[in-house]
Amino acid sequence: MSPRPTLLLLIPVGWAGLWTPWLGKADLNVLLHGRDSYRPDAIDYVLSFRPPPGFLKTLPNLKTIFSVGAGVDAFLADPEFPSHVPLVRFVDPQLSTEMAQYVVLHTLLFHRNQQVFDAAQAQGKWAQQMLPRGTADTRIGILGLGEIGGIAGTRLRDLGFAVSGWSRTHKHVPGIKSYAGDEELGAFLGASDIAICLLPLTAGTRGILNAKTFATMPKGGYVINVARGGHLIEADLIAAIDSGHLAGATLDVFETEPLPEDNPLWRHPRIVVTPHIAAISDPRVAAQYVIDGIEGAERGERHEHTVDPGRGY
Ligand code: OXD
């Protein structure tokens, strides 16, 4: 009989209570980094989100690394990441649906001028009635038309918006216009009244939300970033809003998290800030995903959501 596989939880110690009830049901040795002692060569599997750089390479017998989240940039940013070990992203329809809900919510809050009414209510004023811009005339551009972008795009399409998507290669999503590659980015942005970033963070997408991007968008445009803080040059966004070119932005992710108290984004009247909550992996679902993944790996199978380190997702 082969020994029970050992899974190391390389997550903040305070998170462990969320995971162990579900992982404890499986035929696994579950260890928590920072609480349990262990020999590095005894670790078969790791579950993590932001592993300390250089740490994973110290585990010589790793068979697979599981990400707590859909994004794996923090793993691949490690210059010593052991790229011979399969890295599996968390892909979950519930997580994708919640991301899409966030995107729809913040698109509608902007589209329906909700900030104007919030400000009027704060002053006890009956705001002037105003018609939203025509929905069919409002062009939404989704940067990253993958799993999550496809769902968000179809939800917005079904609400009557004119939706486009931009990705590395052309995608076929009914009712959504597809743009691809650097050569089509300008045309895509020029037709995006609301630009929504759902891209993976890679060397090619870092800083993609910058002064040039904003200048290419139509005047009065709006930006929603739910991907990674590294996609956005924060000072360029503030300058584009303050100049009157962009109408505002909703940001759920930041280069530094938690967002430092003195960051001007907190107090900008046209920027909505939320604390990286667009969607949160459900430990019950994710634990089962990891258990199934370990069973598959033990049978010698390659997980369908194994990351291509060269591509970055
Ligand atoms: C994720 C995240 O990548 O929560 O899933 O940001």
Tab-separated table of C-alpha atoms and ligand atoms in Angstrom:
chain	number	residue	atom	x	y	z
A	1	MET	CA	0.000	0.000	0.000
A	2	SER	CA	1.447	3.406	-0.938
A	3	PRO	CA	1.864	5.869	1.978
A	4	ARG	CA	-0.669	8.650	2.522
A	5	PRO	CA	0.358	11.725	0.551
A	6	THR	CA	1.418	14.735	2.585
A	7	LEU	CA	-0.080	18.127	1.811
A	8	LEU	CA	1.553	21.263	3.196
A	9	LEU	CA	-0.675	24.288	3.728
A	10	LEU	CA	1.545	27.246	2.963
A	11	ILE	CA	-1.030	29.858	3.887
A	12	PRO	CA	-1.415	32.340	6.757
A	13	VAL	CA	-1.798	30.291	9.975
A	14	GLY	CA	-5.064	32.122	10.684
A	15	TRP	CA	-6.647	30.703	7.501
A	16	ALA	CA	-6.008	27.077	8.443
A	17	GLY	CA	-9.263	26.640	10.385
A	18	LEU	CA	-11.167	27.376	7.166
A	19	TRP	CA	-9.456	24.538	5.313
A	20	THR	CA	-8.694	21.731	7.744
A	21	PRO	CA	-12.326	20.642	8.380
A	22	TRP	CA	-12.703	19.857	4.666
A	23	LEU	CA	-9.209	18.530	3.975
A	24	GLY	CA	-9.308	16.448	7.161
A	25	LYS	CA	-11.918	14.188	5.553
A	26	ALA	CA	-9.458	12.963	2.922
A	27	ASP	CA	-6.830	10.265	3.255
A	28	LEU	CA	-4.009	12.816	3.528
A	29	ASN	CA	-1.450	14.009	6.069
A	30	VAL	CA	-2.201	17.711	6.282
A	31	LEU	CA	0.530	19.939	7.746
A	32	LEU	CA	0.469	23.658	8.361
A	33	HIS	CA	3.613	25.668	7.665
A	34	GLY	CA	4.409	27.831	10.697
A	35	ARG	CA	2.637	25.511	13.130
A	36	ASP	CA	3.767	21.938	12.382
A	37	SER	CA	7.314	20.680	12.089
A	38	TYR	CA	8.169	18.584	9.055
A	39	ARG	CA	11.017	17.412	6.865
A	40	PRO	CA	11.086	19.246	3.519
A	41	ASP	CA	11.553	15.957	1.655
A	42	ALA	CA	8.321	14.581	3.176
A	43	ILE	CA	6.104	17.107	1.364
A	44	ASP	CA	4.282	15.785	-1.717
A	45	TYR	CA	1.821	18.606	-2.350
A	46	VAL	CA	1.501	22.281	-1.442
A	47	LEU	CA	-1.523	24.557	-1.276
A	48	SER	CA	-0.668	28.253	-1.297
A	49	PHE	CA	-1.516	31.685	-2.716
A	50	ARG	CA	1.490	33.907	-2.093
A	51	PRO	CA	4.380	31.589	-1.258
A	52	PRO	CA	7.521	33.277	0.107
A	53	PRO	CA	9.995	33.608	-2.797
A	54	GLY	CA	12.561	30.819	-2.817
A	55	PHE	CA	10.591	28.570	-0.485
A	56	LEU	CA	9.035	26.077	-2.909
A	57	LYS	CA	12.389	25.078	-4.358
A	58	THR	CA	13.410	23.821	-0.876
A	59	LEU	CA	10.829	21.003	-1.118
A	60	PRO	CA	12.664	18.392	-3.224
A	61	ASN	CA	9.854	15.848	-3.692
A	62	LEU	CA	6.953	18.075	-4.636
A	63	LYS	CA	4.524	16.451	-7.058
A	64	THR	CA	2.054	19.311	-7.593
A	65	ILE	CA	1.452	22.834	-6.292
A	66	PHE	CA	-2.151	23.989	-5.923
A	67	SER	CA	-3.110	27.666	-5.977
A	68	VAL	CA	-5.826	28.852	-3.608
A	69	GLY	CA	-6.872	31.379	-6.240
A	70	ALA	CA	-7.433	31.643	-9.953
A	71	GLY	CA	-4.433	33.933	-10.408
A	72	VAL	CA	-0.959	32.404	-10.110
A	73	ASP	CA	1.249	35.458	-10.659
A	74	ALA	CA	2.625	35.338	-7.091
A	75	PHE	CA	4.011	31.830	-7.764
A	76	LEU	CA	5.545	32.728	-11.092
A	77	ALA	CA	7.059	35.943	-9.715
A	78	ASP	CA	9.388	33.766	-7.617
A	79	PRO	CA	12.686	33.754	-9.567
A	80	GLU	CA	13.421	30.322	-8.069
A	81	PHE	CA	9.991	28.823	-8.747
A	82	PRO	CA	10.484	25.095	-9.468
A	83	SER	CA	8.940	25.175	-12.936
A	84	HIS	CA	9.304	21.405	-13.385
A	85	VAL	CA	6.556	20.948	-10.744
A	86	PRO	CA	2.990	21.222	-12.104
A	87	LEU	CA	1.174	24.314	-10.798
A	88	VAL	CA	-2.629	24.035	-10.783
A	89	ARG	CA	-4.940	27.088	-10.846
A	90	PHE	CA	-8.219	27.090	-8.968
A	91	VAL	CA	-11.011	27.196	-11.527
A	92	ASP	CA	-14.491	27.144	-10.080
A	93	PRO	CA	-17.815	28.138	-11.685
A	94	GLN	CA	-18.973	29.662	-8.374
A	95	LEU	CA	-15.872	31.875	-8.201
A	96	SER	CA	-16.317	32.923	-11.837
A	97	THR	CA	-19.984	33.731	-11.234
A	98	GLU	CA	-19.140	35.897	-8.230
A	99	MET	CA	-16.505	37.785	-10.219
A	100	ALA	CA	-19.093	38.356	-12.927
A	101	GLN	CA	-21.571	39.622	-10.304
A	102	TYR	CA	-19.021	42.166	-9.059
A	103	VAL	CA	-18.319	43.334	-12.593
A	104	VAL	CA	-22.020	43.669	-13.411
A	105	LEU	CA	-22.699	45.486	-10.126
A	106	HIS	CA	-19.984	48.093	-10.639
A	107	THR	CA	-20.774	48.514	-14.321
A	108	LEU	CA	-24.395	49.247	-13.438
A	109	LEU	CA	-23.504	51.559	-10.541
A	110	PHE	CA	-21.544	53.706	-12.986
A	111	HIS	CA	-23.966	53.311	-15.874
A	112	ARG	CA	-26.940	54.301	-13.692
A	113	ASN	CA	-25.083	57.298	-12.146
A	114	GLN	CA	-25.409	55.889	-8.638
A	115	GLN	CA	-22.490	57.940	-7.282
A	116	VAL	CA	-24.428	61.129	-8.110
A	117	PHE	CA	-27.426	59.907	-6.107
A	118	ASP	CA	-25.260	58.730	-3.196
A	119	ALA	CA	-23.662	62.173	-3.012
A	120	ALA	CA	-27.067	63.882	-3.172
A	121	GLN	CA	-28.454	61.647	-0.423
A	122	ALA	CA	-25.444	62.407	1.784
A	123	GLN	CA	-26.509	66.078	1.546
A	124	GLY	CA	-30.227	65.325	1.946
A	125	LYS	CA	-30.880	66.586	-1.590
A	126	TRP	CA	-33.355	65.320	-4.171
A	127	ALA	CA	-31.028	64.951	-7.155
A	128	GLN	CA	-32.101	65.982	-10.584
A	129	GLN	CA	-33.539	63.047	-12.506
A	130	MET	CA	-31.262	61.956	-15.319
A	131	LEU	CA	-31.504	59.327	-17.979
A	132	PRO	CA	-28.606	56.869	-18.143
A	133	ARG	CA	-26.779	56.755	-21.442
A	134	GLY	CA	-28.465	54.253	-23.795
A	135	THR	CA	-27.449	50.758	-22.796
A	136	ALA	CA	-27.025	49.527	-26.355
A	137	ASP	CA	-24.819	52.566	-27.046
A	138	THR	CA	-22.578	51.820	-24.066
A	139	ARG	CA	-19.579	49.863	-25.223
A	140	ILE	CA	-17.967	47.576	-22.711
A	141	GLY	CA	-14.488	46.229	-23.347
A	142	ILE	CA	-13.321	43.242	-21.361
A	143	LEU	CA	-9.565	42.790	-21.214
A	144	GLY	CA	-9.152	39.035	-20.793
A	145	LEU	CA	-11.899	36.979	-22.391
A	146	GLY	CA	-11.069	33.714	-20.630
A	147	GLU	CA	-13.171	31.699	-18.208
A	148	ILE	CA	-14.234	34.640	-16.015
A	149	GLY	CA	-14.221	37.304	-18.747
A	150	GLY	CA	-16.492	35.131	-20.899
A	151	ILE	CA	-19.084	34.814	-18.126
A	152	ALA	CA	-18.932	38.516	-17.206
A	153	GLY	CA	-19.203	39.444	-20.891
A	154	THR	CA	-22.260	37.303	-21.528
A	155	ARG	CA	-24.030	38.649	-18.415
A	156	LEU	CA	-23.405	42.237	-19.627
A	157	ARG	CA	-24.372	41.329	-23.187
A	158	ASP	CA	-27.657	39.919	-21.860
A	159	LEU	CA	-28.334	43.240	-20.100
A	160	GLY	CA	-28.164	44.902	-23.514
A	161	PHE	CA	-24.653	46.405	-23.508
A	162	ALA	CA	-22.441	46.312	-26.604
A	163	VAL	CA	-19.664	44.022	-25.391
A	164	SER	CA	-16.210	43.356	-26.840
A	165	GLY	CA	-13.325	41.334	-25.508
A	166	TRP	CA	-9.589	41.524	-26.003
A	167	SER	CA	-7.338	38.519	-25.539
A	168	ARG	CA	-4.110	36.962	-26.773
A	169	THR	CA	-5.933	35.069	-29.529
A	170	HIS	CA	-9.418	35.601	-30.973
A	171	LYS	CA	-12.278	34.063	-28.992
A	172	HIS	CA	-15.710	33.055	-30.216
A	173	VAL	CA	-18.333	34.092	-27.691
A	174	PRO	CA	-21.750	34.678	-29.280
A	175	GLY	CA	-22.705	38.360	-29.344
A	176	ILE	CA	-19.279	39.513	-28.156
A	177	LYS	CA	-16.878	41.130	-30.599
A	178	SER	CA	-13.398	39.690	-30.305
A	179	TYR	CA	-10.170	41.661	-30.601
A	180	ALA	CA	-6.754	40.057	-30.164
A	181	GLY	CA	-3.085	40.872	-29.862
A	182	ASP	CA	-1.144	44.105	-29.540
A	183	GLU	CA	-2.126	45.203	-33.027
A	184	GLU	CA	-5.847	45.307	-32.124
A	185	LEU	CA	-5.517	46.767	-28.621
A	186	GLY	CA	-5.848	50.394	-29.771
A	187	ALA	CA	-9.032	49.737	-31.785
A	188	PHE	CA	-10.464	47.778	-28.859
A	189	LEU	CA	-9.736	50.512	-26.284
A	190	GLY	CA	-10.988	53.236	-28.605
A	191	ALA	CA	-14.361	51.457	-28.591
A	192	SER	CA	-14.505	50.794	-24.818
A	193	ASP	CA	-16.578	53.270	-22.800
A	194	ILE	CA	-16.106	50.974	-19.827
A	195	ALA	CA	-12.875	48.936	-19.744
A	196	ILE	CA	-12.885	45.958	-17.401
A	197	CYS	CA	-9.581	44.247	-16.632
A	198	LEU	CA	-9.747	40.503	-15.986
A	199	LEU	CA	-6.345	39.627	-17.430
A	200	PRO	CA	-3.785	37.322	-15.838
A	201	LEU	CA	-0.790	39.299	-14.602
A	202	THR	CA	2.173	38.412	-16.818
A	203	ALA	CA	5.234	40.251	-18.098
A	204	GLY	CA	3.142	41.213	-21.144
A	205	THR	CA	0.167	42.598	-19.199
A	206	ARG	CA	1.917	44.329	-16.266
A	207	GLY	CA	1.122	48.047	-16.385
A	208	ILE	CA	-1.347	47.653	-19.264
A	209	LEU	CA	-3.717	50.172	-17.646
A	210	ASN	CA	-1.534	53.227	-18.195
A	211	ALA	CA	-1.632	56.798	-19.497
A	212	LYS	CA	-1.564	55.662	-23.147
A	213	THR	CA	-4.391	53.200	-22.583
A	214	PHE	CA	-6.537	55.831	-20.883
A	215	ALA	CA	-5.825	58.395	-23.607
A	216	THR	CA	-6.960	55.830	-26.204
A	217	MET	CA	-10.277	55.266	-24.420
A	218	PRO	CA	-13.166	57.602	-25.267
A	219	LYS	CA	-13.641	60.731	-23.120
A	220	GLY	CA	-15.914	59.964	-20.170
A	221	GLY	CA	-14.698	56.374	-20.000
A	222	TYR	CA	-14.652	54.267	-16.859
A	223	VAL	CA	-12.175	51.616	-15.697
A	224	ILE	CA	-12.854	48.559	-13.551
A	225	ASN	CA	-9.848	46.532	-12.376
A	226	VAL	CA	-10.592	43.180	-10.755
A	227	ALA	CA	-7.471	41.375	-11.932
A	228	ARG	CA	-4.259	42.452	-10.202
A	229	GLY	CA	-2.913	45.735	-8.909
A	230	GLY	CA	0.159	45.253	-11.101
A	231	HIS	CA	-1.944	45.873	-14.209
A	232	LEU	CA	-2.553	49.482	-13.235
A	233	ILE	CA	-0.278	52.504	-13.037
A	234	GLU	CA	-2.188	54.205	-10.233
A	235	ALA	CA	-0.760	57.712	-10.803
A	236	ASP	CA	-1.748	57.550	-14.503
A	237	LEU	CA	-5.315	56.663	-13.563
A	238	ILE	CA	-5.604	59.532	-11.102
A	239	ALA	CA	-4.159	61.940	-13.696
A	240	ALA	CA	-6.587	60.718	-16.388
A	241	ILE	CA	-9.562	61.213	-14.042
A	242	ASP	CA	-8.380	64.565	-12.692
A	243	SER	CA	-7.858	65.880	-16.216
A	244	GLY	CA	-11.528	65.097	-16.927
A	245	HIS	CA	-10.723	62.533	-19.607
A	246	LEU	CA	-11.935	59.522	-17.604
A	247	ALA	CA	-15.104	59.669	-15.502
A	248	GLY	CA	-13.837	57.363	-12.756
A	249	ALA	CA	-12.875	53.857	-11.765
A	250	THR	CA	-13.645	50.917	-9.526
A	251	LEU	CA	-10.624	49.085	-8.138
A	252	ASP	CA	-10.663	45.834	-6.184
A	253	VAL	CA	-6.940	45.028	-6.438
A	254	PHE	CA	-3.812	47.045	-5.711
A	255	GLU	CA	-0.066	46.880	-6.165
A	256	THR	CA	0.222	46.906	-2.342
A	257	GLU	CA	-2.452	45.083	-0.348
A	258	PRO	CA	-3.860	46.030	2.071
A	259	LEU	CA	-3.959	49.415	0.370
A	260	PRO	CA	-1.839	51.735	2.562
A	261	GLU	CA	-3.832	54.304	4.511
A	262	ASP	CA	-2.038	57.216	2.856
A	263	ASN	CA	-2.724	56.015	-0.694
A	264	PRO	CA	-4.673	58.779	-2.514
A	265	LEU	CA	-6.985	56.214	-4.123
A	266	TRP	CA	-8.820	55.888	-0.808
A	267	ARG	CA	-10.029	59.461	-0.854
A	268	HIS	CA	-10.506	60.100	-4.560
A	269	PRO	CA	-14.142	61.156	-5.094
A	270	ARG	CA	-14.389	59.359	-8.430
A	271	ILE	CA	-12.730	56.111	-7.461
A	272	VAL	CA	-14.497	53.246	-5.722
A	273	VAL	CA	-12.133	51.070	-3.677
A	274	THR	CA	-12.979	47.584	-2.400
A	275	PRO	CA	-10.604	45.263	-0.489
A	276	HIS	CA	-9.932	42.442	-3.013
A	277	ILE	CA	-13.350	40.890	-2.466
A	278	ALA	CA	-14.702	40.564	-6.013
A	279	ALA	CA	-14.692	36.808	-5.429
A	280	ILE	CA	-13.209	34.725	-2.659
A	281	SER	CA	-12.336	31.044	-3.061
A	282	ASP	CA	-14.709	28.933	-0.974
A	283	PRO	CA	-12.484	26.633	1.133
A	284	ARG	CA	-15.067	23.819	1.051
A	285	VAL	CA	-15.143	23.792	-2.759
A	286	ALA	CA	-11.429	24.456	-3.102
A	287	ALA	CA	-10.514	21.711	-0.603
A	288	GLN	CA	-12.461	19.177	-2.654
A	289	TYR	CA	-10.725	20.498	-5.788
A	290	VAL	CA	-7.345	19.872	-4.140
A	291	ILE	CA	-8.365	16.412	-2.898
A	292	ASP	CA	-9.552	15.450	-6.398
A	293	GLY	CA	-6.369	16.939	-7.855
A	294	ILE	CA	-4.164	14.913	-5.521
A	295	GLU	CA	-6.070	11.734	-6.336
A	296	GLY	CA	-5.578	12.436	-10.027
A	297	ALA	CA	-1.887	13.208	-9.570
A	298	GLU	CA	-1.433	9.973	-7.609
A	299	ARG	CA	-2.936	8.136	-10.606
A	300	GLY	CA	-0.393	9.909	-12.810
A	301	GLU	CA	-2.909	12.239	-14.475
A	302	ARG	CA	-2.164	15.787	-15.598
A	303	HIS	CA	-4.656	18.302	-14.187
A	304	GLU	CA	-6.688	20.147	-16.829
A	305	HIS	CA	-5.914	23.481	-15.147
A	306	THR	CA	-2.152	23.052	-15.042
A	307	VAL	CA	-0.492	26.407	-15.705
A	308	ASP	CA	1.855	26.924	-18.626
A	309	PRO	CA	4.703	28.810	-16.858
A	310	GLY	CA	5.881	30.294	-20.165
A	311	ARG	CA	2.460	31.829	-20.823
A	312	GLY	CA	1.837	32.713	-17.176
A	313	TYR	CA	-1.661	31.225	-16.778
B	1	OXD	C1	-7.682	34.937	-7.267
B	1	OXD	C2	-7.885	36.077	-6.383
B	1	OXD	O1	-6.704	34.915	-8.019
B	1	OXD	O2	-8.595	35.948	-5.371
B	1	OXD	O3	-8.505	34.014	-7.245
B	1	OXD	O4	-7.359	37.148	-6.630
